[in-house]
Coordinates of C-alpha atoms in Angstrom, one line a residue:
M1 CA -16.6 -46.5 3.1
V2 CA -15.4 -43.1 4.4
R3 CA -11.9 -43.8 3.3
R4 CA -13.1 -44.7 -0.1
Y5 CA -15.0 -41.6 -0.3
Y6 CA -12.1 -39.2 0.8
T7 CA -10.0 -41.2 -1.8
A8 CA -12.4 -40.6 -4.6
A9 CA -12.8 -36.9 -3.7
W10 CA -9.0 -36.6 -3.6
L11 CA -8.8 -38.1 -7.1
V12 CA -11.4 -35.8 -8.5
A13 CA -9.6 -32.8 -7.1
A14 CA -6.3 -33.9 -8.5
M15 CA -8.0 -34.6 -11.9
A16 CA -9.4 -31.0 -11.9
C17 CA -6.0 -29.6 -11.0
S18 CA -4.4 -31.6 -13.8
A19 CA -7.2 -30.4 -16.2
R20 CA -6.4 -26.8 -15.4
V21 CA -2.8 -27.3 -16.2
V22 CA -3.7 -29.1 -19.5
Q23 CA -5.8 -26.1 -20.4
G24 CA -2.5 -24.1 -21.0
A25 CA 0.0 -22.5 -18.8
C26 CA -1.1 -19.1 -20.1
G27 CA -4.9 -19.6 -19.2
F28 CA -6.1 -18.0 -22.3
D29 CA -9.9 -17.6 -22.7
T30 CA -11.6 -19.1 -25.5
V31 CA -14.4 -16.9 -27.1
D32 CA -16.6 -17.4 -30.1
V33 CA -16.6 -15.1 -33.2
K34 CA -20.3 -14.4 -33.9
T35 CA -20.6 -12.1 -37.0
S36 CA -18.1 -13.6 -39.5
P37 CA -15.9 -10.4 -39.2
G38 CA -13.0 -11.8 -41.2
F39 CA -10.7 -13.0 -38.3
T40 CA -10.5 -16.2 -36.1
I41 CA -8.7 -16.7 -32.7
T42 CA -7.5 -20.2 -32.0
V43 CA -6.3 -21.1 -28.5
N44 CA -3.5 -23.6 -27.8
D45 CA -1.7 -24.6 -24.7
D46 CA 0.8 -21.9 -24.6
Y47 CA 0.1 -19.6 -27.5
K48 CA -2.9 -18.6 -29.5
V49 CA -3.3 -17.4 -33.2
V50 CA -5.3 -14.6 -34.4
E51 CA -5.6 -14.9 -38.2
D52 CA -6.9 -12.0 -40.4
A53 CA -8.5 -13.5 -43.4
V54 CA -8.6 -10.2 -45.3
G55 CA -5.0 -9.2 -44.6
K56 CA -3.9 -12.8 -45.0
T57 CA -1.8 -12.6 -42.0
A58 CA -1.6 -14.7 -38.9
Y59 CA -0.4 -13.4 -35.6
G60 CA 1.1 -15.7 -32.8
L61 CA 0.5 -14.5 -29.3
Y62 CA 2.4 -16.3 -26.5
C63 CA 2.9 -15.8 -22.8
G64 CA 6.1 -17.7 -21.9
D65 CA 9.7 -16.6 -21.7
S66 CA 10.5 -17.7 -25.3
Q67 CA 8.7 -17.8 -28.6
P68 CA 7.2 -21.2 -29.5
T69 CA 9.1 -23.1 -32.2
G70 CA 7.9 -25.5 -34.8
V71 CA 4.7 -23.7 -35.3
D72 CA 3.6 -23.5 -39.0
G73 CA 1.5 -20.7 -40.5
V74 CA 2.4 -17.8 -38.2
D75 CA 3.7 -14.6 -39.9
K76 CA 4.4 -12.5 -36.7
W77 CA 5.0 -13.3 -33.0
F78 CA 3.9 -11.1 -29.9
H79 CA 4.6 -11.6 -26.4
V80 CA 1.3 -11.0 -24.4
P81 CA 0.0 -9.0 -22.7
V82 CA 1.5 -6.1 -24.5
Q83 CA 2.5 -3.1 -22.3
S84 CA 2.6 -0.4 -25.0
V85 CA 0.6 0.4 -28.2
G86 CA 1.1 2.5 -31.1
I87 CA -1.9 3.5 -33.3
R88 CA -2.2 4.5 -36.9
I89 CA -5.9 4.0 -37.1
P90 CA -8.5 6.1 -35.0
A91 CA -10.7 3.0 -34.3
A92 CA -7.9 1.4 -32.3
S93 CA -8.1 4.2 -29.7
G94 CA -12.0 3.7 -29.3
F95 CA -11.5 -0.1 -28.9
L96 CA -8.7 0.5 -26.3
E97 CA -10.9 2.9 -24.4
A98 CA -13.8 0.7 -24.4
L99 CA -11.6 -2.1 -22.9
G100 CA -10.1 0.4 -20.3
K101 CA -6.7 0.3 -21.9
S102 CA -6.2 3.8 -23.1
S103 CA -3.2 4.1 -20.7
A104 CA -1.3 1.6 -23.0
I105 CA -1.3 4.1 -25.9
A106 CA 2.2 5.3 -26.2
A107 CA 2.6 6.5 -29.8
A108 CA 0.4 7.6 -32.7
A109 CA 0.9 8.6 -36.3
D110 CA -0.5 12.2 -35.3
P111 CA -1.1 12.6 -31.6
A112 CA -2.8 15.9 -32.3
Q113 CA -5.6 14.0 -34.2
L114 CA -6.7 11.9 -31.4
T115 CA -9.9 13.0 -29.7
N116 CA -9.6 10.6 -26.8
I117 CA -9.3 12.9 -23.7
C118 CA -8.3 9.9 -21.5
V119 CA -4.9 10.0 -23.4
D120 CA -2.3 12.6 -22.6
T121 CA -1.4 13.3 -26.1
S122 CA 1.5 15.6 -25.1
K123 CA 3.3 12.5 -23.9
L124 CA 2.9 10.4 -26.9
A125 CA 5.6 9.6 -29.3
T126 CA 5.0 10.1 -33.1
L127 CA 5.3 7.1 -35.3
G128 CA 7.5 7.7 -38.1
E129 CA 6.5 8.1 -41.8
D130 CA 5.8 4.8 -43.4
T131 CA 8.5 4.2 -46.0
S132 CA 8.8 0.4 -45.9
E133 CA 7.7 -1.9 -48.5
S134 CA 5.1 -4.6 -47.9
S135 CA 6.7 -7.2 -45.6
S136 CA 3.8 -9.2 -44.2
S137 CA 5.8 -12.4 -44.6
S138 CA 8.8 -10.9 -42.7
S139 CA 11.0 -12.6 -40.1
E140 CA 9.1 -13.9 -37.0
S141 CA 11.6 -12.3 -34.9
E142 CA 10.5 -9.6 -32.4
G143 CA 13.9 -7.8 -32.5
E144 CA 13.4 -6.7 -36.1
S145 CA 13.6 -3.0 -36.6
T146 CA 10.2 -1.4 -37.3
G147 CA 11.0 2.3 -37.5
T148 CA 8.6 2.9 -34.5
D149 CA 9.5 3.9 -31.0
P150 CA 11.2 0.8 -29.6
S151 CA 9.0 0.8 -26.5
V152 CA 5.9 0.1 -28.6
D153 CA 5.0 -3.6 -28.6
V154 CA 2.3 -3.5 -31.2
V155 CA 1.1 -1.0 -33.9
F156 CA -2.6 -1.1 -34.9
S157 CA -2.8 0.0 -38.4
D158 CA -5.0 -0.1 -41.5
T159 CA -2.4 -2.3 -43.3
T160 CA -0.4 -5.3 -42.4
D161 CA 3.0 -3.8 -43.4
S162 CA 3.2 -0.4 -41.7
D163 CA 6.4 0.5 -39.9
G164 CA 8.4 -2.4 -41.4
G165 CA 5.6 -5.0 -40.6
A166 CA 7.0 -6.9 -37.7
K167 CA 4.8 -5.1 -35.1
T168 CA 1.9 -4.2 -37.3
V169 CA -1.6 -5.5 -36.8
R170 CA -4.3 -4.7 -39.2
L171 CA -7.8 -3.3 -38.2
P172 CA -10.5 -2.8 -40.9
S173 CA -10.5 0.9 -41.9
D174 CA -13.2 0.8 -44.8
D175 CA -16.9 0.3 -44.6
S176 CA -17.0 -3.2 -46.2
L177 CA -18.1 -4.8 -43.0
T178 CA -21.5 -4.3 -41.3
P179 CA -21.6 -2.2 -38.1
L180 CA -21.6 -5.4 -35.8
Q181 CA -18.8 -7.1 -37.8
K182 CA -16.6 -4.0 -37.4
A183 CA -17.3 -3.7 -33.8
E184 CA -16.4 -7.3 -33.1
W185 CA -12.8 -6.5 -34.0
I186 CA -12.5 -5.3 -30.4
K187 CA -11.7 -8.9 -29.7
V188 CA -8.7 -8.7 -31.9
V189 CA -7.4 -5.8 -29.8
A190 CA -8.4 -7.5 -26.5
A191 CA -6.4 -10.6 -27.4
F192 CA -3.1 -8.6 -27.2
F193 CA -4.0 -7.9 -23.6
N194 CA -5.6 -11.4 -22.8
E195 CA -8.9 -9.6 -22.2
E196 CA -11.0 -11.6 -24.7
K197 CA -13.6 -12.6 -22.1
S198 CA -14.1 -8.9 -21.2
A199 CA -14.4 -7.9 -24.8
D200 CA -16.8 -10.8 -25.6
T201 CA -19.0 -9.7 -22.6
L202 CA -19.1 -6.1 -23.9
F203 CA -19.7 -7.0 -27.4
T204 CA -22.4 -9.4 -26.5
S205 CA -24.2 -6.5 -24.7
I206 CA -23.7 -4.2 -27.7
S207 CA -24.9 -6.8 -30.1
D208 CA -28.0 -7.5 -28.1
A209 CA -28.9 -3.8 -27.8
Y210 CA -28.5 -3.2 -31.5
E211 CA -30.5 -6.2 -32.6
C212 CA -33.2 -5.2 -30.0
H213 CA -33.5 -1.6 -31.3
R214 CA -33.2 -2.8 -35.0
S215 CA -36.2 -5.2 -34.4
N216 CA -38.3 -2.5 -32.7
L217 CA -38.0 -0.3 -35.7
Q218 CA -39.2 -2.8 -38.3
H219 CA -43.0 -2.0 -37.8
L220 CA -43.1 1.7 -39.0
S221 CA -46.2 2.8 -40.8
G222 CA -44.5 5.6 -42.5
P223 CA -40.7 4.9 -42.8
S224 CA -38.3 7.7 -43.7
H225 CA -36.7 7.9 -46.9
V226 CA -33.1 8.3 -46.5
Y227 CA -29.8 8.5 -48.4
W228 CA -26.2 8.4 -47.3
V229 CA -24.4 10.6 -49.7
E230 CA -20.8 12.0 -50.3
Y231 CA -19.0 14.5 -52.5
D232 CA -15.6 14.0 -53.7
G233 CA -13.9 17.0 -55.2
G234 CA -10.9 17.3 -57.5
T235 CA -10.5 18.0 -61.2
K236 CA -13.7 16.0 -61.9
P237 CA -16.1 16.1 -58.8
T238 CA -18.3 13.1 -58.0
Y239 CA -21.6 12.8 -56.3
N240 CA -22.2 9.6 -54.6
I241 CA -25.0 7.6 -53.1
I242 CA -23.3 5.4 -50.5
D243 CA -24.5 1.8 -50.4
T244 CA -21.4 0.0 -48.6
P245 CA -22.4 -2.6 -46.1
Y246 CA -21.8 -0.4 -43.0
Q247 CA -24.0 2.6 -44.0
K248 CA -26.5 0.4 -45.8
E249 CA -27.2 -1.9 -42.8
L250 CA -27.6 1.1 -40.4
L251 CA -30.2 2.7 -42.6
V252 CA -32.0 -0.7 -42.9
A253 CA -31.8 -1.0 -39.1
T254 CA -33.7 2.2 -38.5
G255 CA -36.6 1.0 -40.6
A256 CA -35.6 3.6 -43.5
T257 CA -36.6 3.0 -47.1
N258 CA -34.8 3.9 -50.3
T259 CA -31.9 1.8 -49.0
T260 CA -31.8 -0.3 -52.1
K261 CA -31.1 2.4 -54.8
T262 CA -27.8 1.7 -56.4
P263 CA -25.0 4.3 -57.1
L264 CA -25.4 6.4 -60.1
S265 CA -23.9 5.2 -63.5
D266 CA -22.2 8.4 -63.9
P267 CA -21.3 9.9 -60.5
T268 CA -19.9 13.0 -62.2
D269 CA -23.4 14.1 -63.4
Q270 CA -24.7 16.5 -60.9
A271 CA -28.1 16.8 -62.3
A272 CA -28.5 13.1 -62.2
F273 CA -27.7 13.0 -58.6
H274 CA -30.2 15.7 -57.7
D275 CA -32.9 13.8 -59.6
A276 CA -31.8 10.5 -57.7
V277 CA -32.1 11.9 -54.2
K278 CA -34.9 14.5 -54.5
D279 CA -37.4 12.1 -52.9
A280 CA -35.3 11.8 -49.7
E281 CA -36.6 13.1 -46.4
F282 CA -33.2 13.0 -45.0
V283 CA -29.7 12.8 -46.2
V284 CA -26.6 11.7 -44.0
D285 CA -23.6 13.3 -45.6
Q286 CA -20.0 12.0 -45.1
T287 CA -18.2 14.5 -47.3
D288 CA -14.8 15.7 -45.9
L289 CA -15.9 19.3 -45.4
K290 CA -13.0 21.8 -44.5
N291 CA -14.6 25.0 -43.6
Y292 CA -15.2 24.4 -39.9
G293 CA -18.2 26.6 -38.7
M294 CA -19.3 27.3 -42.3
R295 CA -19.8 23.7 -43.4
A296 CA -23.5 24.3 -44.2
S297 CA -22.6 26.8 -47.0
E298 CA -19.8 24.5 -48.1
W299 CA -22.1 21.6 -48.5
Y300 CA -24.6 23.6 -50.5
E301 CA -21.8 24.8 -52.9
D302 CA -20.3 21.4 -53.2
F303 CA -23.5 19.6 -54.1
G304 CA -24.8 22.4 -56.4
Y305 CA -27.7 23.4 -54.4
A306 CA -28.9 27.0 -53.8
S307 CA -29.3 27.9 -50.1
D308 CA -32.5 29.5 -51.1
T309 CA -34.9 26.5 -51.3
T310 CA -37.3 28.4 -53.5
Q311 CA -34.8 28.2 -56.5
S312 CA -35.1 25.4 -59.0
S313 CA -32.0 23.4 -57.8
S314 CA -33.3 23.1 -54.4
A315 CA -37.3 23.3 -54.8
D316 CA -37.7 19.6 -55.8
A317 CA -35.5 18.2 -53.1
K318 CA -37.9 17.1 -50.3
F319 CA -35.1 16.9 -47.5
L320 CA -34.3 20.6 -48.2
L321 CA -37.7 21.9 -47.1
Q322 CA -36.8 21.3 -43.6
R323 CA -32.9 21.3 -44.4
N324 CA -32.7 17.7 -43.2
I325 CA -29.0 17.4 -43.8
W326 CA -27.2 15.6 -41.2
R327 CA -23.6 14.5 -40.5
T328 CA -21.8 12.1 -37.9
D329 CA -19.3 14.9 -36.7
G330 CA -21.2 16.4 -34.0
Y331 CA -18.8 15.3 -31.3
T332 CA -15.3 16.8 -31.7
S333 CA -12.0 17.7 -30.2
K334 CA -11.2 21.4 -29.4
T335 CA -9.6 21.6 -32.9
G336 CA -12.7 20.3 -34.6
V337 CA -11.4 16.7 -35.3
S338 CA -14.4 14.4 -35.2
N339 CA -14.7 11.7 -32.6
F340 CA -16.9 9.4 -34.9
P341 CA -14.0 7.3 -36.5
E342 CA -12.4 6.9 -33.1
F343 CA -15.2 5.9 -30.8
A344 CA -18.2 5.2 -32.9
Y345 CA -17.0 1.9 -34.4
A346 CA -16.9 0.3 -31.1
R347 CA -20.5 1.2 -30.3
P348 CA -22.8 0.5 -33.3
D349 CA -25.7 0.4 -30.8
L350 CA -25.4 4.0 -30.1
V351 CA -24.7 5.0 -33.8
L352 CA -28.0 3.3 -34.6
Q353 CA -29.9 5.1 -31.7
D354 CA -28.3 8.4 -32.9
L355 CA -30.0 7.8 -36.3
I356 CA -33.3 6.6 -34.8
S357 CA -33.4 9.9 -32.9
V358 CA -33.2 11.8 -36.1
F359 CA -35.5 9.8 -38.4
E360 CA -38.0 8.6 -35.6
P361 CA -37.8 11.1 -32.7
T362 CA -40.7 9.6 -30.9
Y363 CA -39.1 6.2 -30.4
N364 CA -37.3 7.5 -27.4
T365 CA -37.8 11.1 -26.4
S366 CA -35.3 10.8 -23.4
Y367 CA -32.3 9.7 -25.5
R368 CA -29.6 12.3 -26.4
R369 CA -27.4 12.1 -29.4
H370 CA -23.6 11.4 -29.3
W371 CA -22.4 12.1 -32.8
M372 CA -25.1 13.2 -35.2
L373 CA -25.0 17.0 -36.3
W374 CA -27.8 19.0 -38.0
L375 CA -26.2 21.0 -40.9
G376 CA -29.5 22.7 -41.7
G377 CA -29.2 25.6 -39.3
T378 CA -27.2 28.7 -39.4
N379 CA -25.1 27.5 -36.4
E380 CA -23.1 24.3 -36.2
D381 CA -24.1 23.0 -32.8
A382 CA -21.2 20.5 -32.3
V383 CA -20.2 19.4 -28.8
T384 CA -16.6 19.5 -27.8
I385 CA -15.4 16.5 -26.0
D386 CA -14.0 17.3 -22.6
S387 CA -14.3 16.2 -18.9
S388 CA -17.7 17.8 -18.6
N389 CA -19.3 15.4 -21.0
Y390 CA -16.9 12.4 -21.0
D391 CA -15.9 10.9 -17.6
C392 CA -12.6 8.6 -18.1
K393 CA -13.3 7.0 -14.7
S394 CA -16.8 5.9 -15.8
P395 CA -16.9 6.1 -19.5
W396 CA -20.2 5.9 -21.4
L397 CA -18.3 4.1 -24.3
A398 CA -18.0 1.1 -22.0
Q399 CA -21.5 1.2 -20.7
V400 CA -24.4 -0.3 -22.5
A401 CA -28.0 0.7 -21.5
S402 CA -30.7 -2.1 -21.6
C403 CA -33.3 -2.3 -24.5
S404 CA -36.8 -3.6 -24.1
A405 CA -38.4 -5.4 -27.1
R406 CA -41.3 -3.5 -28.7
S407 CA -43.5 -4.5 -31.4
D408 CA -46.0 -1.6 -31.1
F409 CA -43.8 1.2 -32.4
T410 CA -45.1 2.4 -35.8
G411 CA -43.6 5.9 -35.7
D412 CA -47.0 7.6 -35.0
D413 CA -47.0 10.2 -32.3
S414 CA -49.4 8.2 -30.3
D415 CA -46.5 5.7 -29.8
A416 CA -44.7 8.3 -27.7
A417 CA -46.9 7.5 -24.6
A418 CA -46.0 3.8 -24.7
G419 CA -42.5 4.6 -25.1
A420 CA -42.5 6.9 -22.2
S421 CA -43.7 4.1 -19.9
D422 CA -41.6 1.4 -21.3
D423 CA -38.6 3.1 -22.6
S424 CA -36.2 0.9 -24.5
E425 CA -33.2 3.1 -23.7
K426 CA -33.1 3.8 -19.9
D427 CA -31.9 7.5 -19.7
A428 CA -29.0 8.1 -17.4
D429 CA -29.2 11.8 -16.6
D430 CA -27.2 13.2 -13.9
D431 CA -28.1 15.8 -11.4
N432 CA -27.2 18.8 -13.6
G433 CA -29.6 17.7 -16.3
N434 CA -27.0 16.1 -18.6
D435 CA -27.3 12.9 -20.6
E436 CA -25.4 9.7 -20.2
A437 CA -22.7 11.3 -22.5
G438 CA -22.6 14.2 -20.2
N439 CA -24.0 16.5 -23.0
E440 CA -26.2 19.2 -21.9
K441 CA -29.8 18.3 -22.7
D442 CA -31.5 20.3 -25.3
T443 CA -34.4 22.2 -23.9
D444 CA -35.2 24.2 -27.1
D445 CA -35.5 22.3 -30.4
D446 CA -36.5 25.3 -32.5
N447 CA -33.4 24.9 -34.4
E448 CA -34.0 21.5 -35.6
P449 CA -36.8 19.9 -37.7
S450 CA -39.3 18.3 -35.4
E451 CA -41.0 15.8 -37.6
K452 CA -41.2 14.2 -40.8
S453 CA -43.1 15.7 -43.8
G454 CA -45.5 14.1 -46.3
S455 CA -48.1 11.4 -45.8
S456 CA -46.4 10.2 -42.6
R457 CA -47.0 13.6 -41.0
A458 CA -50.7 13.7 -42.1
G459 CA -51.2 10.2 -40.8
K460 CA -49.8 11.3 -37.4
I461 CA -52.3 14.2 -37.2
A462 CA -55.2 12.0 -38.2
G463 CA -54.3 9.5 -35.6
G464 CA -54.0 12.2 -32.9
V465 CA -57.6 13.5 -33.7
I466 CA -59.0 9.9 -33.6
G467 CA -57.2 9.3 -30.2
A468 CA -58.7 12.5 -28.8
A469 CA -62.1 11.7 -29.8
A470 CA -61.9 8.1 -28.4
L471 CA -60.7 9.6 -25.1
V472 CA -63.7 12.0 -24.8
V473 CA -66.1 9.0 -25.3
L474 CA -64.4 6.8 -22.6
V475 CA -64.7 9.7 -20.1
I476 CA -68.4 10.2 -20.8
V477 CA -69.1 6.5 -20.4
A478 CA -67.0 6.4 -17.1
M479 CA -68.8 9.2 -15.7
H480 CA -72.3 7.5 -16.4
Y481 CA -71.4 4.4 -14.5
I482 CA -69.7 6.3 -11.6
N483 CA -72.9 8.4 -11.0
R484 CA -75.1 5.3 -11.3
H485 CA -73.0 3.6 -8.8
R486 CA -73.2 6.5 -6.3
R487 CA -77.0 6.6 -6.6
R488 CA -77.6 2.9 -5.8
A489 CA -74.9 3.3 -2.9
R490 CA -76.9 6.1 -1.2
I491 CA -80.2 4.3 -1.5
R492 CA -78.7 1.0 0.3
A493 CA -77.3 3.2 2.9
L494 CA -80.4 5.2 3.8
S495 CA -82.5 2.1 3.6
G496 CA -80.4 0.4 6.3
A497 CA -80.2 3.4 8.5
S498 CA -83.9 3.5 9.3
E499 CA -86.4 0.9 10.6
L500 CA -89.0 2.6 8.5
G501 CA -87.2 1.4 5.3
A502 CA -86.4 3.2 2.1
E503 CA -90.1 3.7 1.2
S504 CA -90.6 6.0 4.1
F505 CA -88.2 8.5 2.6
G506 CA -89.5 7.9 -1.0
L507 CA -86.0 6.8 -2.0
H508 CA -86.9 4.3 -4.7
E509 CA -84.4 3.5 -7.4
T510 CA -86.0 4.6 -10.7
R511 CA -85.9 1.9 -13.1
R512 CA -87.9 1.3 -16.3
P513 CA -90.7 -1.4 -15.5
R514 CA -90.5 -4.7 -17.1
I515 CA -93.3 -5.5 -19.5
Y516 CA -94.4 -9.1 -19.8
S517 CA -96.4 -10.2 -22.6

C-alpha cells in the first residue's frame, strides 16, 4: 500500500512537471482583456500575439533564440523581454512608469517634452524625423532598418508605420476610447516586458477604484452642469463642445448633467456657442493655450468673452459668475509642458477624483488634485513636477488607494460628515503636510470657488438649517432623560443608606398620581 502511494505521488509530480513544460518554454502569463479596448493577447507555447484591431496589425512576441516559423497573420516580430524603448507618444512614458520600467526608455521623438522626472532626458537619443511611407505589412525580419537608434528594440507611437514600421507599435492617441479602455492598453506595453500579470493586477485595482467612485456619485440631489470645451484657432476659428467617449464618460462618472448635448451644427458661430454653454456651472477646457502664465486672458480672448463679467458677452454665462474655468494642465515640467497626456491616461481613477474634487468638493475633503488647474484666478497655480512631489522610488502613479462604496452621498454639505468618518479615498499625507502626490496641501482656498451656485446651493443652506434645528431638539430631549435618571438614582441611594427609609428624609419621587375610574 505504501509503495503504491509513493508511486502514485511520483506520477502526479511528474505529470505536474510535464504540464508546466507544455504550458510553454517562455512561461507567458495569460490575462483577460476586460473593457473591449481594441486589442487582444493570445498566448502560445513559445510565442504570443498582440493584435491591434484598430491599427490592423499583429505583433508576434517570442522568447527563444530564433523567430518562430510557419506562423500566419503576424506582421512584426519582437524578441521579449525588450531591453530598450523609444517613444513617440507621451502615454507610453506613463505606462512604463506605472510598470516600473522607465529605465528602459532610451530614445524619444523630443526628449525635452517629457515630464517624467524618473528619466534622465539628457541621456536619451532623439528619434529621427518620420519620413517613411506606411509599411505595416513590411518584412517580419527584425534586422530591417527603421531609422531609429539601433539599440532601441521597440518604438511606441500613435501609428503603426513610424520609423519604417518594423519596430513600431501603436498606442491609442485620440479620445475615441473611454478612460478605462484607454488605461487597459498598459497590458500591451507590459507584454513586451512579460509583465502582463503585474499590469493586470494594477489595472484591476484602478478599474475597481474608478467604478467605486463612479457609483458613489450617482445619487446627487443637485448635479453640476458641465461642458468640456475647446477652441481651435486658424483662418476660421471654431468653438467646440467635446463629446468624445473619453471626456463624456468622465463627466457622466462625476454625476454631472448636460453631458448629452451634441456639438454645434456650425462650430464657427461664436454667438451660438455662447448660447449653448451659458447654463453650465463649470467648463473644462482643453484648448492649446500658448501664453504660459497669461492663459486666463488668452482664454477669454479666444472664446470671445469679456473678463468683466458685467458685460453682455459674459453676464449670461453662469460658469463665469465664479470663474469656473478648469483645465487639466495643473501639473507641469519646469518648461510648462503638461504632465496630463503622459501620466493621466494610465490612471483614470485619479483623473475622475480630480474632477469630483472640483464639481463635488464635499465628497472627499482630504483629496488633493493631481492635474486640475483653476483658470479663473489672476495667478496660474500650476505645480512643477520634481523630487519634492514625485518619488521615483515610491511613485504614486503605481499606487491605488482603496475606495469604499457609498450610497448616501447626495452632494449636500451634510454629507461631508459622513465622508469624513468613512472616507472613500484614504489620504496619504506625509509628515510635511503633503498629499500622496507630494503636493503641498492647500490651506487657503480663497482663490478658488468653494461651492456651486443656483438651486443646489440653496438646498445645501436649507439642509444645514434643518440639521441644526434637529440637533438642538435631540440635545434637549437627552438632557431631560439624563436629569430624570440622576434623580431616581439619588433616591435609591439615600433610601438604602438609612434604616429609617426614604420617607424619613422626605425623599419621595414625585409622580403624577394615577386616577382610576
